PDB file of C-alpha atoms in Angstrom:
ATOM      1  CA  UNK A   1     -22.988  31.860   6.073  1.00 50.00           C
ATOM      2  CA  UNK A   2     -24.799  28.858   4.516  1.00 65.00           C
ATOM      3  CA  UNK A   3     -26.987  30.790   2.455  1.00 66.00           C
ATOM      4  CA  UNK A   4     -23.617  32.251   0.688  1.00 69.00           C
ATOM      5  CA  UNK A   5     -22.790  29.189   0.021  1.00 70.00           C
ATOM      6  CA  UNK A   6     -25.934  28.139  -1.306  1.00 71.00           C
ATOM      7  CA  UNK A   7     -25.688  30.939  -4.124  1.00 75.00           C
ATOM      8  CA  UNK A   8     -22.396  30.655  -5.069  1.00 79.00           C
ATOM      9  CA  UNK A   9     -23.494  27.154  -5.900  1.00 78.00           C
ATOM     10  CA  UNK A  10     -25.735  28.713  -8.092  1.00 80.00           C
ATOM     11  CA  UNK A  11     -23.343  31.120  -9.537  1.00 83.00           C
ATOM     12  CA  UNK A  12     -20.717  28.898 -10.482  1.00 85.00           C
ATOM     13  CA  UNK A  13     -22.838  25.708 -11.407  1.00 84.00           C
ATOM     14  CA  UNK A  14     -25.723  27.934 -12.978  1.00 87.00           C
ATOM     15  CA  UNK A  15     -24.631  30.603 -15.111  1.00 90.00           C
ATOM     16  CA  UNK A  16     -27.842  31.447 -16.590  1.00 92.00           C
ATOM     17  CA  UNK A  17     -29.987  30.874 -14.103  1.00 92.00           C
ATOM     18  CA  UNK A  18     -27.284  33.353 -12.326  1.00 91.00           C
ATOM     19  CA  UNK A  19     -27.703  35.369 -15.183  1.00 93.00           C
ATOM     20  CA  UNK A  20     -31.046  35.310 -14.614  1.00 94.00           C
ATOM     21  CA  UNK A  21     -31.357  36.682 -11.143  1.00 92.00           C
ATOM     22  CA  UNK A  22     -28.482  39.441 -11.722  1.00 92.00           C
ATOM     23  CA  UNK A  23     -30.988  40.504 -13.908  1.00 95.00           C
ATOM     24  CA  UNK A  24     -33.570  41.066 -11.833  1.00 95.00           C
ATOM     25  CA  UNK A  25     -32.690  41.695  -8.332  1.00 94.00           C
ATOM     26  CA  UNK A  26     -30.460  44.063  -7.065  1.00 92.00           C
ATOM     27  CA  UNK A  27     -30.803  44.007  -3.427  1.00 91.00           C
ATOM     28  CA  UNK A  28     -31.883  40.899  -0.991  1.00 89.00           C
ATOM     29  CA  UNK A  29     -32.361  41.721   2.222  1.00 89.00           C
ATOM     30  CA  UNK A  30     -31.853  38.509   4.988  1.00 87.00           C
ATOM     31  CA  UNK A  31     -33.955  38.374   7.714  1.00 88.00           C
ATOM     32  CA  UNK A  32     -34.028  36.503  10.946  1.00 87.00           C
ATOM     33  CA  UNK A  33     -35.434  33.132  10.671  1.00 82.00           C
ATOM     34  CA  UNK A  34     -39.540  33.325  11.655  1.00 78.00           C
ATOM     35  CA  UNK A  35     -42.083  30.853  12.543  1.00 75.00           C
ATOM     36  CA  UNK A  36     -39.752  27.893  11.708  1.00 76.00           C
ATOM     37  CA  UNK A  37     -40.440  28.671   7.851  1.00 80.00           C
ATOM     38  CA  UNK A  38     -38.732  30.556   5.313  1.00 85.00           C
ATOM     39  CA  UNK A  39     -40.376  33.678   4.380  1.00 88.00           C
ATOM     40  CA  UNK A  40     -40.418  35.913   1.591  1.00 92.00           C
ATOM     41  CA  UNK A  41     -41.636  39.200  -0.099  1.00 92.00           C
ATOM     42  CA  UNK A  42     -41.171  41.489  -3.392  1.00 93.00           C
ATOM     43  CA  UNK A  43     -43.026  44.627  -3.951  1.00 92.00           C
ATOM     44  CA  UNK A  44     -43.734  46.692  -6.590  1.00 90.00           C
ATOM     45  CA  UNK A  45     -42.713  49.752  -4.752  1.00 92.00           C
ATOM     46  CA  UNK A  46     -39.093  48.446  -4.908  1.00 91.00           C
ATOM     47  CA  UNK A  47     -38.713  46.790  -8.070  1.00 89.00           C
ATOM     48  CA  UNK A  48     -35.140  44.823  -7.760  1.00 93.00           C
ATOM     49  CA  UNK A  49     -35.541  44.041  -4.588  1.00 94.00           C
ATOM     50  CA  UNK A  50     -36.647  40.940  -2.239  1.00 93.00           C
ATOM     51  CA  UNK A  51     -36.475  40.245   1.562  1.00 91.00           C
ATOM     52  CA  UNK A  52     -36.442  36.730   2.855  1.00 90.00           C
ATOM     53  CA  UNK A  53     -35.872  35.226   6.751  1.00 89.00           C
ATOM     54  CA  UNK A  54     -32.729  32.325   6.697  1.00 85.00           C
ATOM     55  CA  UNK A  55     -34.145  29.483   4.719  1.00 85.00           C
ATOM     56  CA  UNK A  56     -34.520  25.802   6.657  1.00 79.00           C
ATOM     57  CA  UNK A  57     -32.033  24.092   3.798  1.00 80.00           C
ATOM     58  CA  UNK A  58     -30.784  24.235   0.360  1.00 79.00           C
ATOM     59  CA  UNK A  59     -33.657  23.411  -1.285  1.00 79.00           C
ATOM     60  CA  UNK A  60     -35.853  25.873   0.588  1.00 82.00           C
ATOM     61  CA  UNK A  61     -32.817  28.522  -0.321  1.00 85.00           C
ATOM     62  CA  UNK A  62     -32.553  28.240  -3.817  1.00 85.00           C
ATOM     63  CA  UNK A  63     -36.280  27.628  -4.572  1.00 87.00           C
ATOM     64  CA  UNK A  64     -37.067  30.981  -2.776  1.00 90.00           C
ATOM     65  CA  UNK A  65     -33.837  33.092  -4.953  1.00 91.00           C
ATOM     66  CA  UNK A  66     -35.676  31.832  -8.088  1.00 93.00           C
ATOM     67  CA  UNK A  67     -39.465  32.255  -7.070  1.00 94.00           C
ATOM     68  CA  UNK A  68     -38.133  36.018  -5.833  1.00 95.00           C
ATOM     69  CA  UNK A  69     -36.415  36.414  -8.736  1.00 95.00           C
ATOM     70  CA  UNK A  70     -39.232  35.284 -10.713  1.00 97.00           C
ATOM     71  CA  UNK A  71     -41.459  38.073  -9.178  1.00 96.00           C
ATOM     72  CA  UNK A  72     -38.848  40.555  -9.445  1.00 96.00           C
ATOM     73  CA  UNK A  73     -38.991  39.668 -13.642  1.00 96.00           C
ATOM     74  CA  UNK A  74     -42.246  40.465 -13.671  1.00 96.00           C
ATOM     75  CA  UNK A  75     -42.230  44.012 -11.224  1.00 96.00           C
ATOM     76  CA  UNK A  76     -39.882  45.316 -13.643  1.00 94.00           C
ATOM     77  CA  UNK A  77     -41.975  43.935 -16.540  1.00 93.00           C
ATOM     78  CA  UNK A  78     -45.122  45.963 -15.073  1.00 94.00           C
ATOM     79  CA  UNK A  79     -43.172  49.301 -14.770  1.00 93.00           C
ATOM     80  CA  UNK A  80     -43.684  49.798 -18.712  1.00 91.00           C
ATOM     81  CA  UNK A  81     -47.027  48.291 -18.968  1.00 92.00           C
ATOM     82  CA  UNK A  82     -49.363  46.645 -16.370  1.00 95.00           C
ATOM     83  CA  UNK A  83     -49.690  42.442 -17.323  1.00 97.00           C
ATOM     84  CA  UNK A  84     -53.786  42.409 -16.497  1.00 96.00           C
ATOM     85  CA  UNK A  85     -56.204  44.633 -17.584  1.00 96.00           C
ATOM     86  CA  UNK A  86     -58.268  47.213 -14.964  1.00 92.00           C
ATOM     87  CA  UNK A  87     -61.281  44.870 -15.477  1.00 91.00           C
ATOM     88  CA  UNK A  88     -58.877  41.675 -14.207  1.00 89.00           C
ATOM     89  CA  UNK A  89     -58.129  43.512 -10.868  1.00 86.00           C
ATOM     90  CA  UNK A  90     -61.717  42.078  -9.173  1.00 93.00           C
ATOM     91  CA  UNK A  91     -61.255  38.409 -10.317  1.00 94.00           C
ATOM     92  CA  UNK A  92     -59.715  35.898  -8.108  1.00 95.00           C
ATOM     93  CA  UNK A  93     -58.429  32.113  -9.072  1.00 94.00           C
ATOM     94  CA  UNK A  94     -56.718  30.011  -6.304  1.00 92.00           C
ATOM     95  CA  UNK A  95     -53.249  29.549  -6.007  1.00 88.00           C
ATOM     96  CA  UNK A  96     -51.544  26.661  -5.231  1.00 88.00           C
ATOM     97  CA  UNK A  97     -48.573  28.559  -3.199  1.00 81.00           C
ATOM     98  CA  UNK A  98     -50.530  30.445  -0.610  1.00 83.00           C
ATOM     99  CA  UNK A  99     -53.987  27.612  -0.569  1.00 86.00           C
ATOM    100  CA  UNK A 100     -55.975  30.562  -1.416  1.00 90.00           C
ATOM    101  CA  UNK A 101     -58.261  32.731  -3.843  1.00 94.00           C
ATOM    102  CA  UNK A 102     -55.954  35.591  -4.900  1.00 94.00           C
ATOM    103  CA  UNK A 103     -56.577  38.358  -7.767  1.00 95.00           C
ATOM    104  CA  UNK A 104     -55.773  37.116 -11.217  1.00 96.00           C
ATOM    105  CA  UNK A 105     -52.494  38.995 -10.887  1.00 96.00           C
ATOM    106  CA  UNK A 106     -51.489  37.148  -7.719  1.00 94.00           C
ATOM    107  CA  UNK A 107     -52.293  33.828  -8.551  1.00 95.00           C
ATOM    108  CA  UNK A 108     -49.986  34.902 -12.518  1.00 97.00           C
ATOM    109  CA  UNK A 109     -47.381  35.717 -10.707  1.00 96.00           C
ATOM    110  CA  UNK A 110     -47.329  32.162  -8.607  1.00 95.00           C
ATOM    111  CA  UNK A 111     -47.692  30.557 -11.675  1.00 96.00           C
ATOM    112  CA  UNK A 112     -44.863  32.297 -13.313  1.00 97.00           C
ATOM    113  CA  UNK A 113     -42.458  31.843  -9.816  1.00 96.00           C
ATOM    114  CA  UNK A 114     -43.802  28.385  -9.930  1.00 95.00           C
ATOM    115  CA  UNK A 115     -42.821  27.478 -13.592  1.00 96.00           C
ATOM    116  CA  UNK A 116     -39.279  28.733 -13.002  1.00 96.00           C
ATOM    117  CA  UNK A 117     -38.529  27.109  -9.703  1.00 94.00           C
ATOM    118  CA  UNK A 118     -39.612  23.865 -11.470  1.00 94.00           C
ATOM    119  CA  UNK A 119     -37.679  24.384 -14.589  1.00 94.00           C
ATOM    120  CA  UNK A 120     -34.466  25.329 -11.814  1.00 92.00           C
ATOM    121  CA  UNK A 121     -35.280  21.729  -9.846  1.00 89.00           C
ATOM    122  CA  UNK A 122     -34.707  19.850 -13.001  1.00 91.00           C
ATOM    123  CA  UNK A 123     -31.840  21.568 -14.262  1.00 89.00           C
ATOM    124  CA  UNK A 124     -30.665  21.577 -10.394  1.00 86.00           C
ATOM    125  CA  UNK A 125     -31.822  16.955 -10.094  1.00 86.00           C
ATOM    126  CA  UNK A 126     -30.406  16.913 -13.660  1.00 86.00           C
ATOM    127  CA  UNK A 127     -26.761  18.031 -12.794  1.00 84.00           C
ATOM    128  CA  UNK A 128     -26.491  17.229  -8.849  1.00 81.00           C
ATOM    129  CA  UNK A 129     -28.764  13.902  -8.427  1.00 77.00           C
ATOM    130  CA  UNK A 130     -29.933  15.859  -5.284  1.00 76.00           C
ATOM    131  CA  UNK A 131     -32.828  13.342  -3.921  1.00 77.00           C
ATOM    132  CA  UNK A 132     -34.707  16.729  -1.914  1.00 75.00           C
ATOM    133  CA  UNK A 133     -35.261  18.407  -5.127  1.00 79.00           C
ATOM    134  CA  UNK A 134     -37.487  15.207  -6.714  1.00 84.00           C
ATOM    135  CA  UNK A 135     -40.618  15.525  -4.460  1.00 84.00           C
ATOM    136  CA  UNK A 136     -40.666  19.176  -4.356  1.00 86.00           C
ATOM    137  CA  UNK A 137     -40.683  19.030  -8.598  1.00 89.00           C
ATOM    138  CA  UNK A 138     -43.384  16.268  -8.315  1.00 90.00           C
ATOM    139  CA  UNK A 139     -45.320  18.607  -5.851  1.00 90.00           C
ATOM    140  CA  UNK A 140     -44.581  21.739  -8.316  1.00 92.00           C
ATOM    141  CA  UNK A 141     -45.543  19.883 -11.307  1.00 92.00           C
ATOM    142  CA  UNK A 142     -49.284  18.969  -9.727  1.00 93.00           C
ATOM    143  CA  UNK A 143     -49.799  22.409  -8.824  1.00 93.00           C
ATOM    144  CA  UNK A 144     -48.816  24.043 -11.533  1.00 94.00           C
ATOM    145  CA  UNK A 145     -50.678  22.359 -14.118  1.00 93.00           C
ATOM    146  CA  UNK A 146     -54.444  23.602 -12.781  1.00 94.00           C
ATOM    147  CA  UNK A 147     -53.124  27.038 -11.910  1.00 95.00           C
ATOM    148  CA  UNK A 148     -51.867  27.469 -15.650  1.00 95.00           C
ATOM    149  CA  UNK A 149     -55.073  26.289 -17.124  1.00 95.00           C
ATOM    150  CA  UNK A 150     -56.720  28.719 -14.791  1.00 96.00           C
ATOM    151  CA  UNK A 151     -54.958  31.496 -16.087  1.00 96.00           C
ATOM    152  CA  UNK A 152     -55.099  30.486 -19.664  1.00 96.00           C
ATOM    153  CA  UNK A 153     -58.898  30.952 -19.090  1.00 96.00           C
ATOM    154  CA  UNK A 154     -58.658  34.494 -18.071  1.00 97.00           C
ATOM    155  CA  UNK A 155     -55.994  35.527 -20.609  1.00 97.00           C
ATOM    156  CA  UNK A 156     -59.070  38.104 -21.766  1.00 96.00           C
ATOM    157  CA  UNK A 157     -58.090  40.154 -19.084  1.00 97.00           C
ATOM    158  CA  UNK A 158     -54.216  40.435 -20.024  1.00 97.00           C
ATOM    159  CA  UNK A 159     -52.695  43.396 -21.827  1.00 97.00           C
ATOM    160  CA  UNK A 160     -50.411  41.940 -25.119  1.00 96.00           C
ATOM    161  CA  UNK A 161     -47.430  42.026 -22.505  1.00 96.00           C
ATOM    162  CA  UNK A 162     -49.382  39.799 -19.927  1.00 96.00           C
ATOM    163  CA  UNK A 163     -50.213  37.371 -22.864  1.00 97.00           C
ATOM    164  CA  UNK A 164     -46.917  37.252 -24.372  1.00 96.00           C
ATOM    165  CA  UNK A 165     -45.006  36.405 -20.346  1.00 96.00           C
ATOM    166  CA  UNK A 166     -47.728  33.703 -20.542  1.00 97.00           C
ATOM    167  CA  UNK A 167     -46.631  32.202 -23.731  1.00 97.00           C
ATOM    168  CA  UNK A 168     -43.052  32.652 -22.280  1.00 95.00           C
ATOM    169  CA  UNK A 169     -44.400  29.943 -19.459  1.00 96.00           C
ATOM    170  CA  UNK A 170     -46.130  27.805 -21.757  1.00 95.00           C
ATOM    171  CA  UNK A 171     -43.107  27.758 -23.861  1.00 94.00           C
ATOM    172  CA  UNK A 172     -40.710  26.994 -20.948  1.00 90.00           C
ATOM    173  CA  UNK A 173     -42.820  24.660 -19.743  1.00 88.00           C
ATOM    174  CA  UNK A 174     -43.483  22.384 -22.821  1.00 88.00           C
ATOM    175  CA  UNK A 175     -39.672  22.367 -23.103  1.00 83.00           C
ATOM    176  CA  UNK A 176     -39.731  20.452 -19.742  1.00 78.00           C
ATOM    177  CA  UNK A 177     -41.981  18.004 -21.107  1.00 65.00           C
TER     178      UNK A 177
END
């Protein structure tokens, strides 16, 4: 299976970002392929664990293990304390990902999938030269930017553990600089 294949590229080439996911995620759960698109879900029901249909190609595979992943961080993350306040639950900021207004907590955890999968396409471009990876970083990198600012606007309505995954980002993301 290709998408076995696309892991263990991960596992053996990436170590921490392998690392990473272990961390996280427990149990994936493949899916026929739907709509022609790769699709993908997390919930905080089942912290650990992510469902996704067979992705179109490698890049579309390994971006969707890390943006899982990435939510999967953060599920686990809310099971001691909740990231956003009560009062954040009724505002909405539009995310990049889904072309949308979402609640604050939506459109933080995009940003935080987002800042990952770019940080994984450079490591991934830096140590492979793989030309599909350079538009979808350049596409990242655009939407990422607003989102963040966005965000960093409504940090008011993030407990101390919301603030400090933020300053995680911001810190991950100035090291891409």
């Amino acid at each position: 299976m290709t998408l076995l294949v696309w892991w263990e590229t991960v596992a053996t080439e990436f170590q921490l970002w392998a690392a990473w996911v272990r961390d996280a995620v427990s149990v994936v759960t493949l899916l026929p392929k739907r709509e022609g698109k790769t699709l993908s879900g997390s919930s905080s029901e089942m912290p650990g664990h992510f469902w996704l249909t067979v992705p179109t190609d490698r890049c579309d595979a390994v971006e969707t293990l890390i943006h899982e992943s990435a939510h999967c961080h953060l599920l686990l993350e809310e099971m001691h304390e909740p990231l956003i306040v009560e009062s954040g639950n009724t505002i909405t900021l539009y995310s990049p990902l889904r072309k949308t207004e979402r609640p604050l907590r939506g459109a933080f955890f995009a940003a935080h999938a987002m800042a990952h999968m770019l940080a994984f396409h450079i490591e991934f471009v830096e140590k492979t030269a793989a030309p599909e990876f350079n538009h979808r970083i350049h596409e990242l990198t655009v939407s990422l930017l607003p989102l963040m600012q966005g965000v960093k606007t409504r940090l008011g309505y993030f407990t101390e553990r919301g603030r400090s995954v933020f300053t995680h980002i911001e810190e991950m993301m100035g090291q891409l600089a």
